CSV table of C-alpha atoms in Angstrom, one decimal:
chain,number,residue,atom,x,y,z
A,361,UNK,CA,-12.2,-49.6,6.4
A,362,UNK,CA,-9.1,-47.8,6.4
A,363,UNK,CA,-6.8,-50.3,4.9
A,364,UNK,CA,-10.1,-50.8,2.6
A,365,UNK,CA,-9.9,-47.5,1.4
A,366,UNK,CA,-6.3,-47.1,1.2
A,367,UNK,CA,-5.7,-50.0,-0.6
A,368,UNK,CA,-8.1,-49.1,-3.2
A,369,UNK,CA,-7.2,-45.7,-3.8
A,370,UNK,CA,-2.9,-46.4,-3.6
A,371,UNK,CA,-4.2,-48.5,-6.6
A,372,UNK,CA,-5.7,-46.2,-8.5
A,373,UNK,CA,-3.1,-43.4,-7.9
A,374,UNK,CA,-0.1,-45.9,-8.1
A,375,UNK,CA,2.2,-45.4,-11.5
A,376,UNK,CA,2.8,-48.5,-13.0
A,377,UNK,CA,6.1,-49.3,-11.9
A,378,UNK,CA,4.9,-49.8,-8.9
A,379,UNK,CA,2.9,-52.3,-7.2
A,380,UNK,CA,0.7,-52.3,-3.8
A,381,UNK,CA,0.8,-54.7,-1.2
A,382,UNK,CA,-0.9,-55.9,1.9
A,383,UNK,CA,0.3,-57.5,5.3
A,384,UNK,CA,3.2,-58.5,3.8
A,385,UNK,CA,6.6,-58.3,5.8
A,386,UNK,CA,9.9,-57.0,5.2
A,387,UNK,CA,13.5,-58.5,5.6
A,388,UNK,CA,15.6,-55.2,7.7
A,389,UNK,CA,17.9,-58.0,8.5
A,390,UNK,CA,19.2,-61.1,10.3
A,391,UNK,CA,15.9,-61.9,12.4
A,392,UNK,CA,13.7,-58.9,11.6
A,393,UNK,CA,10.9,-59.1,9.3
A,394,UNK,CA,8.4,-57.1,10.5
A,395,UNK,CA,4.9,-56.6,8.8
A,396,UNK,CA,3.6,-53.5,7.8
A,397,UNK,CA,-0.2,-53.5,7.0
A,398,UNK,CA,0.5,-51.7,3.8
A,399,UNK,CA,3.3,-51.4,1.4
A,400,UNK,CA,3.8,-49.5,-1.9
A,401,UNK,CA,7.2,-51.3,-3.6
A,402,UNK,CA,9.3,-51.6,-6.9
A,403,UNK,CA,7.0,-53.9,-9.4
A,404,UNK,CA,10.5,-55.7,-10.4
A,405,UNK,CA,10.4,-56.8,-6.3
A,406,UNK,CA,7.3,-59.2,-7.3
A,407,UNK,CA,8.6,-62.9,-8.4
A,408,UNK,CA,5.0,-64.1,-7.9
A,409,UNK,CA,2.0,-65.4,-5.7
A,410,UNK,CA,4.0,-67.8,-3.6
A,411,UNK,CA,6.4,-64.6,-1.8
A,412,UNK,CA,5.7,-63.6,1.9
A,413,UNK,CA,8.5,-60.8,2.5
A,414,UNK,CA,9.9,-58.0,0.3
A,415,UNK,CA,13.2,-56.4,0.8
A,416,UNK,CA,13.6,-53.1,2.7
A,417,UNK,CA,15.0,-51.6,-0.3
A,418,UNK,CA,11.9,-52.3,-2.3
A,419,UNK,CA,9.7,-50.4,0.2
A,420,UNK,CA,8.7,-47.0,-0.8
A,421,UNK,CA,6.6,-46.3,1.8
A,422,UNK,CA,5.7,-48.5,4.6
A,423,UNK,CA,2.3,-47.7,6.2
A,424,UNK,CA,1.0,-49.1,9.5
A,425,UNK,CA,-2.9,-48.4,10.9
A,426,UNK,CA,-2.3,-48.2,14.7
A,427,UNK,CA,-4.7,-50.0,16.4
A,428,UNK,CA,-4.9,-50.1,20.4
A,429,UNK,CA,-3.3,-53.5,20.8
A,430,UNK,CA,-0.5,-52.2,18.7
A,431,UNK,CA,0.1,-48.7,19.6
A,432,UNK,CA,3.4,-48.5,21.5
A,433,UNK,CA,4.6,-50.7,18.6
A,434,UNK,CA,3.4,-48.8,15.4
A,435,UNK,CA,3.9,-45.1,17.0
A,436,UNK,CA,7.9,-45.7,18.0
A,437,UNK,CA,9.9,-49.2,17.4
A,438,UNK,CA,8.6,-50.0,13.6
A,439,UNK,CA,9.3,-46.6,12.3
A,440,UNK,CA,13.0,-46.6,13.8
A,441,UNK,CA,13.2,-50.1,12.0
A,442,UNK,CA,12.2,-48.8,8.6
A,443,UNK,CA,14.0,-45.8,9.0
A,444,UNK,CA,17.3,-47.7,10.3
A,445,UNK,CA,16.9,-49.7,7.4
A,446,UNK,CA,16.5,-47.1,4.7
A,447,UNK,CA,13.0,-47.2,3.9
A,448,UNK,CA,12.1,-43.4,2.8
A,449,UNK,CA,8.8,-43.2,3.5
A,450,UNK,CA,6.6,-44.0,6.3
A,451,UNK,CA,2.7,-43.1,6.8
A,452,UNK,CA,1.2,-43.7,10.6
A,453,UNK,CA,-2.2,-43.7,10.0
A,454,UNK,CA,-4.7,-43.3,13.2
A,455,UNK,CA,-8.1,-43.1,14.2
A,456,UNK,CA,-9.5,-39.9,14.7
A,457,UNK,CA,-13.2,-39.8,15.5
A,458,UNK,CA,-14.0,-42.6,13.6
A,459,UNK,CA,-12.1,-41.1,10.5
A,460,UNK,CA,-8.3,-41.9,9.5
A,461,UNK,CA,-5.5,-39.1,10.0
A,462,UNK,CA,-2.3,-40.1,7.8
A,463,UNK,CA,0.7,-38.6,9.3
A,464,UNK,CA,3.4,-38.7,6.8
A,465,UNK,CA,7.3,-39.1,7.6
A,466,UNK,CA,10.4,-38.8,5.2
A,467,UNK,CA,13.7,-40.1,5.7
A,468,UNK,CA,16.7,-37.5,6.6
A,469,UNK,CA,19.2,-39.7,5.4
A,470,UNK,CA,22.1,-37.5,7.8
A,471,UNK,CA,20.5,-39.0,10.8
A,472,UNK,CA,18.5,-42.1,9.6
A,473,UNK,CA,15.4,-40.4,10.9
A,474,UNK,CA,12.4,-40.0,9.9
A,475,UNK,CA,11.0,-35.8,9.7
A,476,UNK,CA,7.7,-35.5,9.9
A,477,UNK,CA,6.2,-33.9,6.6
A,478,UNK,CA,2.4,-33.6,7.3
A,479,UNK,CA,-0.8,-34.0,8.8
A,480,UNK,CA,-3.8,-35.1,6.9
A,481,UNK,CA,-7.2,-35.3,7.9
A,482,UNK,CA,-9.5,-35.3,5.0
A,483,UNK,CA,-7.4,-35.5,2.4
A,484,UNK,CA,-4.3,-37.1,1.4
A,485,UNK,CA,-2.3,-35.2,-1.2
A,486,UNK,CA,0.9,-35.6,-2.1
A,487,UNK,CA,3.6,-35.4,-4.8
A,488,UNK,CA,6.2,-38.1,-3.1
A,489,UNK,CA,6.8,-40.7,-3.2
A,490,UNK,CA,4.4,-40.7,-6.4
A,491,UNK,CA,1.2,-38.6,-6.9
A,492,UNK,CA,-1.9,-39.1,-4.7
A,493,UNK,CA,-5.0,-37.3,-4.0
A,494,UNK,CA,-7.3,-39.5,-1.7
A,495,UNK,CA,-10.3,-37.9,-0.2
A,496,UNK,CA,-10.2,-39.6,3.2
A,497,UNK,CA,-13.9,-38.8,4.2
A,498,UNK,CA,-14.8,-41.8,1.7
A,499,UNK,CA,-14.6,-43.6,4.8
A,500,UNK,CA,-17.9,-42.5,5.6
A,501,UNK,CA,-19.6,-43.9,2.5
A,502,UNK,CA,-17.9,-47.8,3.1
């Protein structure tokens, strides 16, 4: 349900020059194509319906919803790969007591690592990479 809520709300707030995509791989390098749960990317990167991957340079942010069988990978390895590829924003979503908690990170270009910029429990309100205001408690009504 978290992905459904997030996708619906991101599409609502997404500016016209950006697009929201689910479960598409991102080319980070040779033999390196992880598949974030969701990405927001530049509209010009979308070339058709038969695409299977996007370039890292077109992605902002990469979003991972942590599940028990992907915990280690979503918390440690994928953020490291996304940061090294220069993806400016990374959101990690954890389930806490049946509700999504969003950890928002921004790339520090000097260290090419992510810095935590906020933890959001009931409302995800951001001005970067674009203005959004998502009521995370709506998960209860889905």
